[in-house]
Coordinates of C-alpha atoms and ligand atoms in Angstrom, one line a residue:
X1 CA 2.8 17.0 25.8
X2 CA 1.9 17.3 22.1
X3 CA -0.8 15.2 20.4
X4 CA 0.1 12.2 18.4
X5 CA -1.8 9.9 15.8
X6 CA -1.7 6.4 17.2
X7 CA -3.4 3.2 15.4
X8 CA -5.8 1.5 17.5
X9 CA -6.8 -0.7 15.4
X10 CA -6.2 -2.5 11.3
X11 CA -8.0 -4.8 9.3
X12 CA -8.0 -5.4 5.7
X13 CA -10.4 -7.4 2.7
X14 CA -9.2 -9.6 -0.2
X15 CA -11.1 -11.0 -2.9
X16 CA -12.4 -14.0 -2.9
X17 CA -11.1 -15.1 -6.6
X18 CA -7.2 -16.3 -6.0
X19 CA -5.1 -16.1 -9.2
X20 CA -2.0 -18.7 -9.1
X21 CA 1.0 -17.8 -11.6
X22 CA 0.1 -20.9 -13.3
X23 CA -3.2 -19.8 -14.6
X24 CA -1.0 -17.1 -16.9
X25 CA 0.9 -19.7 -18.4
X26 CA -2.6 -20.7 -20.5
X27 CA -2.3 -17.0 -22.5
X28 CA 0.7 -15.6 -21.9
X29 CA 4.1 -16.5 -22.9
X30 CA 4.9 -16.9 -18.7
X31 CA 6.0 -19.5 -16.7
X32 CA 5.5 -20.0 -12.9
X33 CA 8.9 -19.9 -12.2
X34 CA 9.9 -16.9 -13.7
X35 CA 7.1 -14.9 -12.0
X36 CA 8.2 -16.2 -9.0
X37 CA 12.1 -16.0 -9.5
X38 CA 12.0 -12.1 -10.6
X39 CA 9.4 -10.6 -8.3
X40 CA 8.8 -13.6 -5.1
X41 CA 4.9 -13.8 -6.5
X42 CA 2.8 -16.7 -6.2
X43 CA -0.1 -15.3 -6.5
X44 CA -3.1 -12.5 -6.4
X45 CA -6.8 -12.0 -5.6
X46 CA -8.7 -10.8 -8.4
X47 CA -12.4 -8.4 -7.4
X48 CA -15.5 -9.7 -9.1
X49 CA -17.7 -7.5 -10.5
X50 CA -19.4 -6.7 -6.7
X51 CA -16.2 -6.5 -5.3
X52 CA -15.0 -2.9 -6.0
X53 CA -12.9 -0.5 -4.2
X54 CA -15.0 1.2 -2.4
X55 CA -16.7 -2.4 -1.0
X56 CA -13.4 -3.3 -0.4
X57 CA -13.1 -0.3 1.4
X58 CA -15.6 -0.7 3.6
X59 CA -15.1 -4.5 4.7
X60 CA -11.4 -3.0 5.5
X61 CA -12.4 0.1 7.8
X62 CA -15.4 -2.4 9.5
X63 CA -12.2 -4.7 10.7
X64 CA -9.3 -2.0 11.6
X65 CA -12.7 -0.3 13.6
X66 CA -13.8 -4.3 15.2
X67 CA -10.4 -5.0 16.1
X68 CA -10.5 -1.4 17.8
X69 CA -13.3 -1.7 19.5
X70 CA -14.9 1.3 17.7
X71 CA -17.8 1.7 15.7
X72 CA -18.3 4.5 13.0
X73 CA -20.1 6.7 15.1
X74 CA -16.6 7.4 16.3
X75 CA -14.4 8.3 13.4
X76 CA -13.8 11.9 12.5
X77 CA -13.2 11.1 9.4
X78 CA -12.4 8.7 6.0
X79 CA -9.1 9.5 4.1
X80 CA -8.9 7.0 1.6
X81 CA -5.7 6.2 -0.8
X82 CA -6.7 4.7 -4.0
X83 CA -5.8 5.5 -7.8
X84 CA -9.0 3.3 -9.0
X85 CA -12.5 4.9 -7.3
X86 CA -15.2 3.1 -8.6
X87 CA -16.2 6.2 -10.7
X88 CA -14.3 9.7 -11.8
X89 CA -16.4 11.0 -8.8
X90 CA -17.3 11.2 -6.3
X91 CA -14.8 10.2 -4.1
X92 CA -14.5 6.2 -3.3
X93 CA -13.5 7.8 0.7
X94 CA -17.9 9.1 0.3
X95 CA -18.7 5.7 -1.0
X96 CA -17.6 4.6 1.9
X97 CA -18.4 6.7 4.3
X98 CA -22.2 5.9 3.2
X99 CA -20.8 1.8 3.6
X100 CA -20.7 2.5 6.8
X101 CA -23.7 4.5 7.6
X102 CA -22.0 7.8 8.4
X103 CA -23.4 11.0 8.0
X104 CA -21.1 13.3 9.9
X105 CA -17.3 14.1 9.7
X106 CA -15.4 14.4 6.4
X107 CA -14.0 11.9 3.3
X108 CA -11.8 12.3 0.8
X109 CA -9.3 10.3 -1.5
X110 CA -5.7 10.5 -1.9
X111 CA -4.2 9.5 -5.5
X112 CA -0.3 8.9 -5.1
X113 CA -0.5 5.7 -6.9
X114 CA 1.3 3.2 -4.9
X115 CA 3.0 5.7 -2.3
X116 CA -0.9 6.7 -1.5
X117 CA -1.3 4.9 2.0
X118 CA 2.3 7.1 3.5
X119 CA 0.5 10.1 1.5
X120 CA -2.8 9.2 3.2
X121 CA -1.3 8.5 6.6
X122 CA 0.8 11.6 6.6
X123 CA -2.1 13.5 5.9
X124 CA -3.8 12.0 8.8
X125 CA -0.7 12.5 11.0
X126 CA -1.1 16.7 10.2
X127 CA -4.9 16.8 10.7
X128 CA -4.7 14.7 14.0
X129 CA -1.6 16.8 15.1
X130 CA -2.9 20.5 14.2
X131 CA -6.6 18.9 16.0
X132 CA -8.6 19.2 13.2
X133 CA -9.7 15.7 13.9
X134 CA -9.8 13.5 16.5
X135 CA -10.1 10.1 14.6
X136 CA -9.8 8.9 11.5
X137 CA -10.2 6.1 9.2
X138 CA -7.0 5.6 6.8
X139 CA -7.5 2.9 4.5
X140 CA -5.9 1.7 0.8
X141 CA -8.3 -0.1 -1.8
X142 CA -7.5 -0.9 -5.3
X143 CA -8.9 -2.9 -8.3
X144 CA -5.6 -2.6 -10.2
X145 CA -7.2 -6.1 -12.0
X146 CA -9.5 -2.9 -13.7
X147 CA -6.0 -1.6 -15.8
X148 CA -4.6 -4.4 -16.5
X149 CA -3.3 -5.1 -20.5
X150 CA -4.0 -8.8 -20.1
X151 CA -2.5 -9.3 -23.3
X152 CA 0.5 -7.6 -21.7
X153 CA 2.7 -10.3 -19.6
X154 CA 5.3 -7.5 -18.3
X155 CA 2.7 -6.0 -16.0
X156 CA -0.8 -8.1 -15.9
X157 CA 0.9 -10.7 -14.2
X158 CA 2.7 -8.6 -11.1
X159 CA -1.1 -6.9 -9.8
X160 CA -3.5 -7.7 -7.6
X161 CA -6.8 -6.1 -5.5
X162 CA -7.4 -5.8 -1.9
X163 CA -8.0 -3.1 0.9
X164 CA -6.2 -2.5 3.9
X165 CA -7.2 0.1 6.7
X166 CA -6.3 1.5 9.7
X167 CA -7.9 3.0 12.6
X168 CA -6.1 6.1 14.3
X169 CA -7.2 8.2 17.1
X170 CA -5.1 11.5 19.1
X171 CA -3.7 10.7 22.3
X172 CA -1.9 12.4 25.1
X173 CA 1.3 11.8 26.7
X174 CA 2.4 9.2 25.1
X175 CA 5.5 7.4 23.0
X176 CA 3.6 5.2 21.0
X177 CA 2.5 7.1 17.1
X178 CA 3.3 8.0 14.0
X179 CA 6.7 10.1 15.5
X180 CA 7.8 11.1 11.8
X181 CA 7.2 10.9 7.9
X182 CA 8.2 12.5 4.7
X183 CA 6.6 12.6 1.4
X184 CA 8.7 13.2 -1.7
X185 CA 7.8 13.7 -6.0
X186 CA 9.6 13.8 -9.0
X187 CA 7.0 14.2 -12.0
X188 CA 9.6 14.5 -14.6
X189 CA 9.7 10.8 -13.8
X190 CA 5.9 10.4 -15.1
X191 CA 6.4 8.3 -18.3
X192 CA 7.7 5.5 -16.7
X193 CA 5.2 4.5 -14.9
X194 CA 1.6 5.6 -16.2
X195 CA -2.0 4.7 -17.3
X196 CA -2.7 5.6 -21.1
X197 CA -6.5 6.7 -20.1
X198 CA -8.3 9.2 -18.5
X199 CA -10.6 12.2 -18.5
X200 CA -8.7 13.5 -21.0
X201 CA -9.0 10.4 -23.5
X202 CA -12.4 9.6 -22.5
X203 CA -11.0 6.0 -21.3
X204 CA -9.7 3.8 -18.5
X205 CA -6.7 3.1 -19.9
X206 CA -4.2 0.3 -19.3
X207 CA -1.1 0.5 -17.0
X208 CA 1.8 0.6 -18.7
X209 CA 5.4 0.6 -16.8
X210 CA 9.3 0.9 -17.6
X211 CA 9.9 -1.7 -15.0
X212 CA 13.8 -1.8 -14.8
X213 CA 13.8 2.3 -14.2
X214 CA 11.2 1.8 -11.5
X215 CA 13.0 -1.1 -9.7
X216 CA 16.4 1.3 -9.7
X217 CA 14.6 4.3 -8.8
X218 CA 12.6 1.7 -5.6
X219 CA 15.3 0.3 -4.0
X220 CA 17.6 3.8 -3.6
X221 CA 14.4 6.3 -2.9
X222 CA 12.9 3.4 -0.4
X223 CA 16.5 2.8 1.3
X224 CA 17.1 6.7 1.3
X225 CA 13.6 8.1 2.9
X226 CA 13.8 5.4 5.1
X227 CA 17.2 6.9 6.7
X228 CA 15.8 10.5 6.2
X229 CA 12.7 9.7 8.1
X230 CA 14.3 7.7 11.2
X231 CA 17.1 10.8 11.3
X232 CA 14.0 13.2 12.0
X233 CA 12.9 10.9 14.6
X234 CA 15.8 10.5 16.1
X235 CA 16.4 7.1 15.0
X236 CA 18.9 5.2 13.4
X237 CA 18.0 2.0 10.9
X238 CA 19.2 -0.5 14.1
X239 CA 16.8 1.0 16.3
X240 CA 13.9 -0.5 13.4
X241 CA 11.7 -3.6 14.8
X242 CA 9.8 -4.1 11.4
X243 CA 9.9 -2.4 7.8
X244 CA 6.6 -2.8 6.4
X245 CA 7.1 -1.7 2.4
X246 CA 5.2 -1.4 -0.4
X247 CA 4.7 -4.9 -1.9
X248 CA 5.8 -5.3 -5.3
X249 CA 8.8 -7.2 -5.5
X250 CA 10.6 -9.3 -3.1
X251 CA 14.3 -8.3 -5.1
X252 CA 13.5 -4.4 -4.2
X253 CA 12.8 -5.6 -0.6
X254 CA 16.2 -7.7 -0.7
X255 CA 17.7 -4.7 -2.1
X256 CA 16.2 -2.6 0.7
X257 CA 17.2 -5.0 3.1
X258 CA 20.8 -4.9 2.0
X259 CA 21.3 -1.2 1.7
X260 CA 20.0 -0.5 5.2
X261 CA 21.8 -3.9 6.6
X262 CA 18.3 -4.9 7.9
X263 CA 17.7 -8.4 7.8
X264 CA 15.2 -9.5 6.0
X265 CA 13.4 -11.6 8.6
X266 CA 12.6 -8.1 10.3
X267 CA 10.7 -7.1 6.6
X268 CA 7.1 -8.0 6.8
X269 CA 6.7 -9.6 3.3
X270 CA 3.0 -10.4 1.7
X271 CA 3.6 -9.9 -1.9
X272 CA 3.9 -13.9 -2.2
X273 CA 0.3 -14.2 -1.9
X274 CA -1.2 -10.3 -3.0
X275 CA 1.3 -9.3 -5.8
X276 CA 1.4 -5.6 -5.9
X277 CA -1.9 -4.0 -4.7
X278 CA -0.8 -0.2 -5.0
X279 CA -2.1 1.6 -2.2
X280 CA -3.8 -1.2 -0.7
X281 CA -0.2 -3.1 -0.6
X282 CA 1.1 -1.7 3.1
X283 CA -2.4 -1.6 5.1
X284 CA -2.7 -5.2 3.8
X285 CA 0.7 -6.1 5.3
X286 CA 0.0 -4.4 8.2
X287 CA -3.3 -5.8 8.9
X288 CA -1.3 -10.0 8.0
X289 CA 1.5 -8.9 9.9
X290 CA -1.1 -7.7 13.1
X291 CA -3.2 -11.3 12.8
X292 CA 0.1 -12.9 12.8
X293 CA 1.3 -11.4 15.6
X294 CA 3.8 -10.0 14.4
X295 CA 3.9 -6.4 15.3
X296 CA 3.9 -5.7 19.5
X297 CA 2.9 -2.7 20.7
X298 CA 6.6 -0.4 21.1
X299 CA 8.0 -1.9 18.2
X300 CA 9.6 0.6 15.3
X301 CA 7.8 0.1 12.3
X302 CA 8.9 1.5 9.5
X303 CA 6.6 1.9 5.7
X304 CA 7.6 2.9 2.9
X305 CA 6.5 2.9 -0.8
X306 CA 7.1 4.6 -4.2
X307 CA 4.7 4.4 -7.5
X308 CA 3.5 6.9 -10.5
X309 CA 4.4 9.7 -10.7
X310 CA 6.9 9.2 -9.4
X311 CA 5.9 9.6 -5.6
X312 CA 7.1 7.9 -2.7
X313 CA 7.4 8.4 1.1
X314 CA 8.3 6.9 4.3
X315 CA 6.9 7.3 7.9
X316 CA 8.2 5.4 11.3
X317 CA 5.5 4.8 13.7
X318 CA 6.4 3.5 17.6
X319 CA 3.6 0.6 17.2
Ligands
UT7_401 O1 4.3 -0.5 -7.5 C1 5.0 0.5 -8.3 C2 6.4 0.2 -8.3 N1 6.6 -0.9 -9.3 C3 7.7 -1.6 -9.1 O2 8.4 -1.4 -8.2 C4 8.1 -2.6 -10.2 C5 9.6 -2.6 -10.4 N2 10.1 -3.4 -11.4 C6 10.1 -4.8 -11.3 O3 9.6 -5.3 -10.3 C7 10.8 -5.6 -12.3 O4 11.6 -4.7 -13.2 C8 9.9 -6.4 -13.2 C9 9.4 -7.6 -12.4 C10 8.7 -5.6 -13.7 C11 10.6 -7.0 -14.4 O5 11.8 -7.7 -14.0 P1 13.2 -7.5 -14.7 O6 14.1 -8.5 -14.0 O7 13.5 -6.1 -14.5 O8 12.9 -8.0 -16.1 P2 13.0 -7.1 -17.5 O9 11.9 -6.1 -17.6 O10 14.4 -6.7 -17.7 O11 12.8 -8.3 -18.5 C12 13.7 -9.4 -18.7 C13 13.1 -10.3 -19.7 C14 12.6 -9.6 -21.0 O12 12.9 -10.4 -22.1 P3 14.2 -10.1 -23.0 O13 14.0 -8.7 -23.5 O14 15.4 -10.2 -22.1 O15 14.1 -11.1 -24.0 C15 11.1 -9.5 -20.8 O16 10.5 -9.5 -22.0 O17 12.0 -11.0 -19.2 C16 10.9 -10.8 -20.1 N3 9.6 -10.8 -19.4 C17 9.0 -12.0 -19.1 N4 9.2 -13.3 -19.3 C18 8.4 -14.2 -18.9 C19 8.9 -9.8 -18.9 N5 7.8 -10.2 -18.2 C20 7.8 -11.6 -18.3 C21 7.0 -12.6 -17.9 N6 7.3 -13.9 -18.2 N7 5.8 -12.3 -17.2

């Protein structure tokens, strides 16, 4: 029987510092209610200063590893989805590695923007698969707070930070895995989704977003991948338990819901209480949707996401 990547074990950090829609309405021309009747958020966590990605990152992995009853002595190694590492380099995924007092294996970050974690995780299917390594550490940290145009009230008010990890390790003969995923990119798509900074201007930058062109391009990539992916498994969308998306806007996940007749009390929703944490957005879900017991072990759980770029991706895991 062939090897397969299977998640022992998730966990995730937020930051302490909760945001409420109402706060905007002091700077921004915003109101409460139409945050939360065009995109379902309430609210966000917002990293201090201490509280960067690759801290984040490590409270995140020391959970998904607790809750697996592993320590770091047995991961393999760190692949780390994140489009805002602490610094240009080195990696956040070596920042953390060191977080957690490991000086063996391997670490290195992903940048897909907000498809990263299905990047990351795919990426960890393939090494796991091919036996390159035996565990590893897949977790999605952000500080989106960190590109934010506060002055901008079309984006600053629809992010927010967290981590989210998981914990896989190979296993033989078995059903239960990652059983299929597919990445997908389409970078003449770039300017609609972007951050005007970089190496190249010698700045951060501030995110800056065609939102209306994102949300059409979400919902149909999301719905389609999701199809796609389930076909290569030999699944349909009625054999799914859970989708567990990319959290940026309740509509895209009503739209989802719709197009793949999914209801929506099967979609694991956080983005209520995270807004859109990027990477970080499905590991967190994961990791709420696990402590709320949720997700049982044989369920079909489906994630998805698309960001920058733009990239998105989809892969169905037997829970
Ligand atoms: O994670 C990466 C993927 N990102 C996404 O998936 C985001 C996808 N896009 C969206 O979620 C939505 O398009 C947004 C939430 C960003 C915007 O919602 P929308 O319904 O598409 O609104 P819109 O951009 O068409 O703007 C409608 C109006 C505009 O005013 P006018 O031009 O009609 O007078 C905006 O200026 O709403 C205005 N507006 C706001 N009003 C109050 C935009 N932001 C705000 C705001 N408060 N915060």
């Amino acid at each position: 029987m062939s090897i397969k990547a299977v998640v022992k074990g998730v966990g995730h950090y937020l930051p302490k510092r909760v945001v409420e829609n109402a706060e905007f309405e002091k700077t921004l021309e915003t109101t409460d209610d139409w945050i939360r009747s065009r995109t379902g958020i309430e609210r966000r966590h917002i990293a201090d200063e201490s509280e960067t990605t690759s801290f984040m990152g490590v409270k995140a992995a020391q959970a998904a590893l607790k809750m697996a009853g592993a320590t770091e002595k047995d991961v393999d190694a760190i692949i780390l989805a994140t489009s805002t590492a602490d610094l240009t380099f080195p990696s956040a995924a070596t920042m953390v590695q060191q977080g957690l007092g490991m000086k063996h294996g391997f670490a290195f970050d992903v940048q897909a923007v907000c498809a990263g974690f299905v990047y990351a995780l795919t990426t960890a299917k393939s090494m796991i698969e091919s036996g390159q390594a035996k565990s590893i550490l897949v977790i999605g940290s952000e500080t989106f707070s960190k590109l934010m145009d506060w002055t901008d009230r079309s984006t600053c008010v629809l992010f927010g930070d967290g981590a989210g990890a998981i914990y896989l390790t190979a296993e033989e003969n078995t059903d239960l895995g990652i059983l299929s995923a597919q990445l997908a990119s389409d970078g003449t798509y770039k300017d609609i989704l972007f951050v005007d900074g970089g190496v190249s201007m010698q700045t951060t930058g501030h995110l800056r977003m065609q939102g209306k062109e994102v949300f059409r391009h979400a919902v149909e990539k999301l719905s389609q991948t999701a199809v796609d992916t389930l076909a290569d498994a030999g699944l349909t969308p009625d054999d799914i338990t859970w989708i567990v998306p990319h959290q940026a806007n309740k509509r895209i996940l009503e739209g989802v819901s719709k197009r793949l007749k999914v209801p929506m009390d099967q979609i694991v929703m956080t983005v209520q209480d995270h807004g859109n944490t990027s990477a970080a957005s499905i590991p967190l879900a994961l990791s709420v949707a696990c402590k709320n017991q949720q997700l049982k072990q044989d369920d079909i759980v489906v994630i998805g996401a698309i960001g920058g770029g733009l990239a998105w991706g989809t892969a169905v895991l037997r829970w």
